[in-house]
Amino acid sequence: AIDTLVNAPFDYVMENMGGLAAPEDDKEPNENLMKGKIAHKVVELLVNKNDTEVYTLGEIKSRFEKEYDALFEKAMEAEKESAAFLNLPENKNMLTVFKEELYQSITKLFGIISNHGLNPVRCEYEVTAKFAPFDNPHGYVDMLLEDQNRNLVIIDLKWSTGDEYKDGIKKGKAYQLYMYKHAVEKQEEKKVAWYAYYLFPEMELYTEPAGVTPKWKEWIEKRKNRLEQLDKGIIEPVVKKSNRDKYPKHI
């Protein structure tokens, strides 16, 4: 049982072995989840030109200003479940407000990216490089960027209004981001200079404060204990492993 779970995609293992949330596929649809899927898709359409190339920051800003309505519709077409929820008659006003909020939030996001001197490398960047203790990791980084020193930067996008992410990263408990850092550094053989959460509704970027030490060892020990409990039948998995879509599990 332990081998099976250790070799599971790390988004699944992380969420269940770390005592965090269950994968989105097993959650009931909710407003934040549906908005988040559309928001992620719009950003992906803005950044990724094709399977290997990305648009420049100048091209992204120009396309966003000229093509936002079309990009939003493409995102709605691609994320049919979310679109169906947002298009319900009772959600008409909410959809109108959401579309404007998303426009303002993405404008702020790329302003922050520009101010930090970053350039996009990839949206939905796939990572599979092995790193201890994960023998078969698999996940997708929302935004991978590069700074002026050619170091990498990770930004994880969340449609959330709670304190979970900003409090977690302040306390060194942004486990998801720290796992992405390990995987990306191993795969790219380059340093990840920093990582952050961007909360769409708040239009704010939250980074790990200087001097904070990520509680990685604490999380690994917690995960080890959970795996041992599962193997002994003391506890059951939170959810069954489910088929995942293109996106990572945004917990």
PDB file of C-alpha atoms in Angstrom:
ATOM      1  CA  ALA A   1       0.000   0.000   0.000  1.00  0.00           C
ATOM      2  CA  ILE A   2       2.830   2.353   0.823  1.00  0.00           C
ATOM      3  CA  ASP A   3       4.556   1.721  -2.498  1.00  0.00           C
ATOM      4  CA  THR A   4       1.329   2.410  -4.354  1.00  0.00           C
ATOM      5  CA  LEU A   5       0.816   5.708  -2.580  1.00  0.00           C
ATOM      6  CA  VAL A   6       4.438   6.793  -2.785  1.00  0.00           C
ATOM      7  CA  ASN A   7       4.306   6.243  -6.532  1.00  0.00           C
ATOM      8  CA  ALA A   8       1.029   8.096  -6.946  1.00  0.00           C
ATOM      9  CA  PRO A   9       1.094  11.567  -8.562  1.00  0.00           C
ATOM     10  CA  PHE A  10       2.391  13.972  -5.949  1.00  0.00           C
ATOM     11  CA  ASP A  11      -0.648  16.215  -6.061  1.00  0.00           C
ATOM     12  CA  TYR A  12      -2.764  13.258  -4.888  1.00  0.00           C
ATOM     13  CA  VAL A  13      -0.240  12.124  -2.286  1.00  0.00           C
ATOM     14  CA  MET A  14       0.329  15.646  -1.032  1.00  0.00           C
ATOM     15  CA  GLU A  15      -3.315  16.402  -0.493  1.00  0.00           C
ATOM     16  CA  ASN A  16      -4.168  13.144   1.222  1.00  0.00           C
ATOM     17  CA  MET A  17      -0.983  12.284   3.060  1.00  0.00           C
ATOM     18  CA  GLY A  18      -0.398  15.818   4.224  1.00  0.00           C
ATOM     19  CA  GLY A  19      -3.787  16.158   5.829  1.00  0.00           C
ATOM     20  CA  LEU A  20      -4.802  18.829   3.326  1.00  0.00           C
ATOM     21  CA  ALA A  21      -7.814  19.022   1.063  1.00  0.00           C
ATOM     22  CA  ALA A  22      -9.046  16.262  -1.207  1.00  0.00           C
ATOM     23  CA  PRO A  23      -8.599  16.520  -4.995  1.00  0.00           C
ATOM     24  CA  GLU A  24     -11.054  18.775  -6.767  1.00  0.00           C
ATOM     25  CA  ASP A  25     -12.495  15.921  -8.814  1.00  0.00           C
ATOM     26  CA  ASP A  26     -14.033  14.582  -5.628  1.00  0.00           C
ATOM     27  CA  LYS A  27     -15.368  17.881  -4.310  1.00  0.00           C
ATOM     28  CA  GLU A  28     -18.823  19.238  -4.833  1.00  0.00           C
ATOM     29  CA  PRO A  29     -18.857  22.056  -7.400  1.00  0.00           C
ATOM     30  CA  ASN A  30     -18.693  25.460  -5.756  1.00  0.00           C
ATOM     31  CA  GLU A  31     -18.453  29.039  -6.869  1.00  0.00           C
ATOM     32  CA  ASN A  32     -14.740  29.534  -6.150  1.00  0.00           C
ATOM     33  CA  LEU A  33     -13.809  26.278  -7.861  1.00  0.00           C
ATOM     34  CA  MET A  34     -15.754  27.149 -11.009  1.00  0.00           C
ATOM     35  CA  LYS A  35     -14.364  30.678 -11.151  1.00  0.00           C
ATOM     36  CA  GLY A  36     -10.865  29.356 -10.566  1.00  0.00           C
ATOM     37  CA  LYS A  37     -11.012  26.990 -13.519  1.00  0.00           C
ATOM     38  CA  ILE A  38     -12.087  29.769 -15.882  1.00  0.00           C
ATOM     39  CA  ALA A  39      -9.476  32.156 -14.485  1.00  0.00           C
ATOM     40  CA  HIS A  40      -6.695  29.594 -14.922  1.00  0.00           C
ATOM     41  CA  LYS A  41      -7.761  28.883 -18.483  1.00  0.00           C
ATOM     42  CA  VAL A  42      -7.781  32.547 -19.471  1.00  0.00           C
ATOM     43  CA  VAL A  43      -4.237  32.974 -18.123  1.00  0.00           C
ATOM     44  CA  GLU A  44      -3.099  29.820 -19.910  1.00  0.00           C
ATOM     45  CA  LEU A  45      -4.552  31.061 -23.206  1.00  0.00           C
ATOM     46  CA  LEU A  46      -2.788  34.377 -22.701  1.00  0.00           C
ATOM     47  CA  VAL A  47       0.644  32.890 -22.005  1.00  0.00           C
ATOM     48  CA  ASN A  48       0.979  29.678 -24.027  1.00  0.00           C
ATOM     49  CA  LYS A  49       1.315  30.224 -27.765  1.00  0.00           C
ATOM     50  CA  ASN A  50       1.512  26.505 -28.571  1.00  0.00           C
ATOM     51  CA  ASP A  51       2.865  23.302 -27.019  1.00  0.00           C
ATOM     52  CA  THR A  52       6.398  24.670 -26.704  1.00  0.00           C
ATOM     53  CA  GLU A  53       6.320  28.471 -27.099  1.00  0.00           C
ATOM     54  CA  VAL A  54       4.945  31.325 -25.025  1.00  0.00           C
ATOM     55  CA  TYR A  55       4.017  34.892 -25.888  1.00  0.00           C
ATOM     56  CA  THR A  56       6.268  37.725 -24.772  1.00  0.00           C
ATOM     57  CA  LEU A  57       5.056  39.954 -21.972  1.00  0.00           C
ATOM     58  CA  GLY A  58       4.362  42.714 -24.489  1.00  0.00           C
ATOM     59  CA  GLU A  59       2.333  40.360 -26.669  1.00  0.00           C
ATOM     60  CA  ILE A  60       0.405  39.131 -23.639  1.00  0.00           C
ATOM     61  CA  LYS A  61      -0.584  42.639 -22.574  1.00  0.00           C
ATOM     62  CA  SER A  62      -1.592  43.608 -26.107  1.00  0.00           C
ATOM     63  CA  ARG A  63      -3.644  40.456 -26.641  1.00  0.00           C
ATOM     64  CA  PHE A  64      -5.311  40.822 -23.279  1.00  0.00           C
ATOM     65  CA  GLU A  65      -6.471  44.364 -23.955  1.00  0.00           C
ATOM     66  CA  LYS A  66      -7.720  43.539 -27.456  1.00  0.00           C
ATOM     67  CA  GLU A  67      -9.000  39.992 -27.053  1.00  0.00           C
ATOM     68  CA  TYR A  68     -10.222  39.599 -23.477  1.00  0.00           C
ATOM     69  CA  ASP A  69     -13.849  38.935 -24.430  1.00  0.00           C
ATOM     70  CA  ALA A  70     -12.824  36.260 -26.938  1.00  0.00           C
ATOM     71  CA  LEU A  71     -10.360  34.677 -24.513  1.00  0.00           C
ATOM     72  CA  PHE A  72     -13.010  34.566 -21.808  1.00  0.00           C
ATOM     73  CA  GLU A  73     -15.422  32.834 -24.167  1.00  0.00           C
ATOM     74  CA  LYS A  74     -12.735  30.323 -25.202  1.00  0.00           C
ATOM     75  CA  ALA A  75     -12.103  29.576 -21.553  1.00  0.00           C
ATOM     76  CA  MET A  76     -15.825  29.044 -20.964  1.00  0.00           C
ATOM     77  CA  GLU A  77     -15.965  26.698 -23.959  1.00  0.00           C
ATOM     78  CA  ALA A  78     -12.975  24.727 -22.699  1.00  0.00           C
ATOM     79  CA  GLU A  79     -14.273  24.454 -19.131  1.00  0.00           C
ATOM     80  CA  LYS A  80     -17.809  23.305 -19.860  1.00  0.00           C
ATOM     81  CA  GLU A  81     -18.728  22.247 -16.324  1.00  0.00           C
ATOM     82  CA  SER A  82     -17.688  25.591 -14.900  1.00  0.00           C
ATOM     83  CA  ALA A  83     -19.427  27.446 -17.733  1.00  0.00           C
ATOM     84  CA  ALA A  84     -22.643  25.523 -17.129  1.00  0.00           C
ATOM     85  CA  PHE A  85     -22.568  26.513 -13.458  1.00  0.00           C
ATOM     86  CA  LEU A  86     -21.767  30.160 -14.136  1.00  0.00           C
ATOM     87  CA  ASN A  87     -24.391  30.370 -16.896  1.00  0.00           C
ATOM     88  CA  LEU A  88     -27.257  29.280 -14.659  1.00  0.00           C
ATOM     89  CA  PRO A  89     -30.015  31.932 -14.755  1.00  0.00           C
ATOM     90  CA  GLU A  90     -29.627  32.642 -11.038  1.00  0.00           C
ATOM     91  CA  ASN A  91     -25.905  33.325 -11.582  1.00  0.00           C
ATOM     92  CA  LYS A  92     -26.317  35.892 -14.339  1.00  0.00           C
ATOM     93  CA  ASN A  93     -25.309  38.876 -12.220  1.00  0.00           C
ATOM     94  CA  MET A  94     -22.516  36.925 -10.579  1.00  0.00           C
ATOM     95  CA  LEU A  95     -21.074  36.016 -13.992  1.00  0.00           C
ATOM     96  CA  THR A  96     -21.079  39.653 -15.093  1.00  0.00           C
ATOM     97  CA  VAL A  97     -19.280  40.742 -11.921  1.00  0.00           C
ATOM     98  CA  PHE A  98     -16.853  37.808 -12.140  1.00  0.00           C
ATOM     99  CA  LYS A  99     -15.847  38.639 -15.705  1.00  0.00           C
ATOM    100  CA  GLU A 100     -15.000  42.223 -14.730  1.00  0.00           C
ATOM    101  CA  GLU A 101     -13.222  41.131 -11.546  1.00  0.00           C
ATOM    102  CA  LEU A 102     -11.132  38.673 -13.544  1.00  0.00           C
ATOM    103  CA  TYR A 103     -10.171  41.378 -16.035  1.00  0.00           C
ATOM    104  CA  GLN A 104      -8.988  43.658 -13.244  1.00  0.00           C
ATOM    105  CA  SER A 105      -7.204  40.825 -11.453  1.00  0.00           C
ATOM    106  CA  ILE A 106      -5.300  39.608 -14.518  1.00  0.00           C
ATOM    107  CA  THR A 107      -4.336  43.200 -15.304  1.00  0.00           C
ATOM    108  CA  LYS A 108      -2.895  43.480 -11.781  1.00  0.00           C
ATOM    109  CA  LEU A 109      -1.164  40.080 -12.067  1.00  0.00           C
ATOM    110  CA  PHE A 110       0.760  40.963 -15.211  1.00  0.00           C
ATOM    111  CA  GLY A 111       1.565  44.378 -13.788  1.00  0.00           C
ATOM    112  CA  ILE A 112       3.195  42.624 -10.825  1.00  0.00           C
ATOM    113  CA  ILE A 113       5.038  40.258 -13.170  1.00  0.00           C
ATOM    114  CA  SER A 114       6.332  43.209 -15.194  1.00  0.00           C
ATOM    115  CA  ASN A 115       7.368  45.161 -12.084  1.00  0.00           C
ATOM    116  CA  HIS A 116       9.398  42.178 -10.871  1.00  0.00           C
ATOM    117  CA  GLY A 117      11.194  41.946 -14.201  1.00  0.00           C
ATOM    118  CA  LEU A 118       9.840  38.459 -14.890  1.00  0.00           C
ATOM    119  CA  ASN A 119       9.224  36.720 -18.200  1.00  0.00           C
ATOM    120  CA  PRO A 120       6.820  33.799 -18.677  1.00  0.00           C
ATOM    121  CA  VAL A 121       8.336  30.369 -19.289  1.00  0.00           C
ATOM    122  CA  ARG A 122       5.131  28.319 -19.278  1.00  0.00           C
ATOM    123  CA  CYS A 123       1.625  28.102 -17.876  1.00  0.00           C
ATOM    124  CA  GLU A 124       0.545  24.643 -16.694  1.00  0.00           C
ATOM    125  CA  TYR A 125       4.182  23.537 -16.697  1.00  0.00           C
ATOM    126  CA  GLU A 126       4.337  19.764 -16.245  1.00  0.00           C
ATOM    127  CA  VAL A 127       6.838  18.364 -13.739  1.00  0.00           C
ATOM    128  CA  THR A 128       7.788  14.683 -13.489  1.00  0.00           C
ATOM    129  CA  ALA A 129      11.389  14.733 -12.180  1.00  0.00           C
ATOM    130  CA  LYS A 130      11.982  12.402  -9.227  1.00  0.00           C
ATOM    131  CA  PHE A 131      12.992  13.861  -5.879  1.00  0.00           C
ATOM    132  CA  ALA A 132      13.066  12.282  -2.428  1.00  0.00           C
ATOM    133  CA  PRO A 133      10.791  10.887  -1.154  1.00  0.00           C
ATOM    134  CA  PHE A 134       8.733  10.860  -4.374  1.00  0.00           C
ATOM    135  CA  ASP A 135       9.605   8.152  -6.890  1.00  0.00           C
ATOM    136  CA  ASN A 136       7.003   9.049  -9.503  1.00  0.00           C
ATOM    137  CA  PRO A 137       5.944  12.681  -9.088  1.00  0.00           C
ATOM    138  CA  HIS A 138       3.532  14.306 -11.502  1.00  0.00           C
ATOM    139  CA  GLY A 139       2.034  17.762 -11.306  1.00  0.00           C
ATOM    140  CA  TYR A 140       1.416  21.032 -13.099  1.00  0.00           C
ATOM    141  CA  VAL A 141       2.766  24.419 -12.041  1.00  0.00           C
ATOM    142  CA  ASP A 142       0.320  27.248 -12.740  1.00  0.00           C
ATOM    143  CA  MET A 143       2.927  29.784 -13.810  1.00  0.00           C
ATOM    144  CA  LEU A 144       6.650  29.270 -14.270  1.00  0.00           C
ATOM    145  CA  LEU A 145       8.601  32.455 -14.929  1.00  0.00           C
ATOM    146  CA  GLU A 146      12.219  33.574 -15.186  1.00  0.00           C
ATOM    147  CA  ASP A 147      13.840  36.589 -13.535  1.00  0.00           C
ATOM    148  CA  GLN A 148      16.570  38.815 -14.937  1.00  0.00           C
ATOM    149  CA  ASN A 149      19.249  36.547 -13.435  1.00  0.00           C
ATOM    150  CA  ARG A 150      17.809  33.536 -15.298  1.00  0.00           C
ATOM    151  CA  ASN A 151      16.510  32.066 -12.036  1.00  0.00           C
ATOM    152  CA  LEU A 152      13.024  30.590 -11.993  1.00  0.00           C
ATOM    153  CA  VAL A 153       9.945  31.837 -10.149  1.00  0.00           C
ATOM    154  CA  ILE A 154       6.756  29.904  -9.395  1.00  0.00           C
ATOM    155  CA  ILE A 155       3.367  31.582  -9.019  1.00  0.00           C
ATOM    156  CA  ASP A 156       0.401  29.486  -7.945  1.00  0.00           C
ATOM    157  CA  LEU A 157      -2.976  30.985  -8.842  1.00  0.00           C
ATOM    158  CA  LYS A 158      -5.914  30.697  -6.459  1.00  0.00           C
ATOM    159  CA  TRP A 159      -9.474  31.958  -6.574  1.00  0.00           C
ATOM    160  CA  SER A 160      -9.800  32.211  -2.820  1.00  0.00           C
ATOM    161  CA  THR A 161     -10.887  34.837  -0.324  1.00  0.00           C
ATOM    162  CA  GLY A 162      -9.799  32.977   2.817  1.00  0.00           C
ATOM    163  CA  ASP A 163      -6.649  33.269   4.902  1.00  0.00           C
ATOM    164  CA  GLU A 164      -5.414  29.710   4.288  1.00  0.00           C
ATOM    165  CA  TYR A 165      -2.825  30.474   1.640  1.00  0.00           C
ATOM    166  CA  LYS A 166      -1.480  33.800   2.856  1.00  0.00           C
ATOM    167  CA  ASP A 167      -1.222  32.507   6.439  1.00  0.00           C
ATOM    168  CA  GLY A 168       0.336  29.244   5.288  1.00  0.00           C
ATOM    169  CA  ILE A 169       3.096  30.860   3.245  1.00  0.00           C
ATOM    170  CA  LYS A 170       3.889  33.303   6.065  1.00  0.00           C
ATOM    171  CA  LYS A 171       4.393  30.362   8.436  1.00  0.00           C
ATOM    172  CA  GLY A 172       6.483  28.216   6.085  1.00  0.00           C
ATOM    173  CA  LYS A 173       3.600  25.857   5.376  1.00  0.00           C
ATOM    174  CA  ALA A 174       3.190  26.380   1.631  1.00  0.00           C
ATOM    175  CA  TYR A 175       3.888  22.679   1.093  1.00  0.00           C
ATOM    176  CA  GLN A 176       2.483  22.599  -2.431  1.00  0.00           C
ATOM    177  CA  LEU A 177       4.789  25.387  -3.568  1.00  0.00           C
ATOM    178  CA  TYR A 178       7.792  23.870  -1.841  1.00  0.00           C
ATOM    179  CA  MET A 179       7.154  20.553  -3.590  1.00  0.00           C
ATOM    180  CA  TYR A 180       6.919  22.350  -6.921  1.00  0.00           C
ATOM    181  CA  LYS A 181      10.229  24.068  -6.138  1.00  0.00           C
ATOM    182  CA  HIS A 182      11.950  20.711  -5.570  1.00  0.00           C
ATOM    183  CA  ALA A 183      10.502  19.187  -8.719  1.00  0.00           C
ATOM    184  CA  VAL A 184      11.184  22.173 -10.984  1.00  0.00           C
ATOM    185  CA  GLU A 185      14.770  22.589  -9.767  1.00  0.00           C
ATOM    186  CA  LYS A 186      15.467  18.911 -10.378  1.00  0.00           C
ATOM    187  CA  GLN A 187      13.840  18.957 -13.806  1.00  0.00           C
ATOM    188  CA  GLU A 188      15.253  22.256 -15.082  1.00  0.00           C
ATOM    189  CA  GLU A 189      18.593  22.067 -13.231  1.00  0.00           C
ATOM    190  CA  LYS A 190      18.098  25.714 -12.320  1.00  0.00           C
ATOM    191  CA  LYS A 191      17.387  27.517  -9.074  1.00  0.00           C
ATOM    192  CA  VAL A 192      13.876  28.592  -8.118  1.00  0.00           C
ATOM    193  CA  ALA A 193      14.546  32.023  -6.619  1.00  0.00           C
ATOM    194  CA  TRP A 194      11.148  32.397  -4.964  1.00  0.00           C
ATOM    195  CA  TYR A 195       7.548  31.278  -5.105  1.00  0.00           C
ATOM    196  CA  ALA A 196       4.203  32.876  -4.316  1.00  0.00           C
ATOM    197  CA  TYR A 197       0.447  32.571  -4.248  1.00  0.00           C
ATOM    198  CA  TYR A 198      -1.576  35.038  -6.290  1.00  0.00           C
ATOM    199  CA  LEU A 199      -5.123  35.346  -4.986  1.00  0.00           C
ATOM    200  CA  PHE A 200      -7.336  36.493  -7.849  1.00  0.00           C
ATOM    201  CA  PRO A 201     -10.140  38.080  -5.770  1.00  0.00           C
ATOM    202  CA  GLU A 202      -7.716  40.032  -3.595  1.00  0.00           C
ATOM    203  CA  MET A 203      -5.443  40.898  -6.521  1.00  0.00           C
ATOM    204  CA  GLU A 204      -2.444  40.352  -4.235  1.00  0.00           C
ATOM    205  CA  LEU A 205       0.761  38.318  -4.452  1.00  0.00           C
ATOM    206  CA  TYR A 206       1.819  36.550  -1.262  1.00  0.00           C
ATOM    207  CA  THR A 207       5.440  35.438  -0.943  1.00  0.00           C
ATOM    208  CA  GLU A 208       7.350  33.713   1.819  1.00  0.00           C
ATOM    209  CA  PRO A 209       8.798  36.362   4.190  1.00  0.00           C
ATOM    210  CA  ALA A 210      12.551  36.582   4.609  1.00  0.00           C
ATOM    211  CA  GLY A 211      13.790  34.443   7.475  1.00  0.00           C
ATOM    212  CA  VAL A 212      10.925  31.943   7.338  1.00  0.00           C
ATOM    213  CA  THR A 213      12.107  28.338   7.125  1.00  0.00           C
ATOM    214  CA  PRO A 214       9.737  26.032   5.204  1.00  0.00           C
ATOM    215  CA  LYS A 215       8.482  23.294   7.517  1.00  0.00           C
ATOM    216  CA  TRP A 216       9.274  20.646   4.920  1.00  0.00           C
ATOM    217  CA  LYS A 217      10.678  18.045   7.353  1.00  0.00           C
ATOM    218  CA  GLU A 218       7.612  18.453   9.544  1.00  0.00           C
ATOM    219  CA  TRP A 219       5.353  17.762   6.579  1.00  0.00           C
ATOM    220  CA  ILE A 220       7.428  14.757   5.409  1.00  0.00           C
ATOM    221  CA  GLU A 221       7.170  13.225   8.880  1.00  0.00           C
ATOM    222  CA  LYS A 222       3.419  13.801   8.896  1.00  0.00           C
ATOM    223  CA  ARG A 223       3.162  12.173   5.480  1.00  0.00           C
ATOM    224  CA  LYS A 224       5.269   9.194   6.616  1.00  0.00           C
ATOM    225  CA  ASN A 225       3.020   8.636   9.621  1.00  0.00           C
ATOM    226  CA  ARG A 226      -0.103   8.817   7.459  1.00  0.00           C
ATOM    227  CA  LEU A 227       1.337   6.256   5.038  1.00  0.00           C
ATOM    228  CA  GLU A 228       2.163   3.890   7.899  1.00  0.00           C
ATOM    229  CA  GLN A 229      -1.342   4.262   9.325  1.00  0.00           C
ATOM    230  CA  LEU A 230      -2.830   3.510   5.919  1.00  0.00           C
ATOM    231  CA  ASP A 231      -0.625   0.443   5.502  1.00  0.00           C
ATOM    232  CA  LYS A 232      -1.703  -0.880   8.905  1.00  0.00           C
ATOM    233  CA  GLY A 233      -5.376  -0.202   8.181  1.00  0.00           C
ATOM    234  CA  ILE A 234      -5.646   2.280  11.032  1.00  0.00           C
ATOM    235  CA  ILE A 235      -7.066   4.916   8.702  1.00  0.00           C
ATOM    236  CA  GLU A 236      -8.563   4.890   5.220  1.00  0.00           C
ATOM    237  CA  PRO A 237      -7.567   7.140   2.288  1.00  0.00           C
ATOM    238  CA  VAL A 238      -9.520  10.392   2.258  1.00  0.00           C
ATOM    239  CA  VAL A 239     -10.567   9.765  -1.338  1.00  0.00           C
ATOM    240  CA  LYS A 240      -9.906   7.236  -4.027  1.00  0.00           C
ATOM    241  CA  LYS A 241      -7.400   8.172  -6.681  1.00  0.00           C
ATOM    242  CA  SER A 242      -9.426   9.725  -9.466  1.00  0.00           C
ATOM    243  CA  ASN A 243      -8.793  10.688 -13.056  1.00  0.00           C
ATOM    244  CA  ARG A 244      -7.382  14.191 -13.114  1.00  0.00           C
ATOM    245  CA  ASP A 245      -7.934  16.762 -15.785  1.00  0.00           C
ATOM    246  CA  LYS A 246      -5.251  18.940 -17.331  1.00  0.00           C
ATOM    247  CA  TYR A 247      -4.985  21.182 -14.328  1.00  0.00           C
ATOM    248  CA  PRO A 248      -3.261  20.530 -11.006  1.00  0.00           C
ATOM    249  CA  LYS A 249      -5.327  20.090  -7.889  1.00  0.00           C
ATOM    250  CA  HIS A 250      -5.728  23.617  -6.597  1.00  0.00           C
ATOM    251  CA  ILE A 251      -6.257  22.975  -2.937  1.00  0.00           C
TER     252      ILE A 251
END
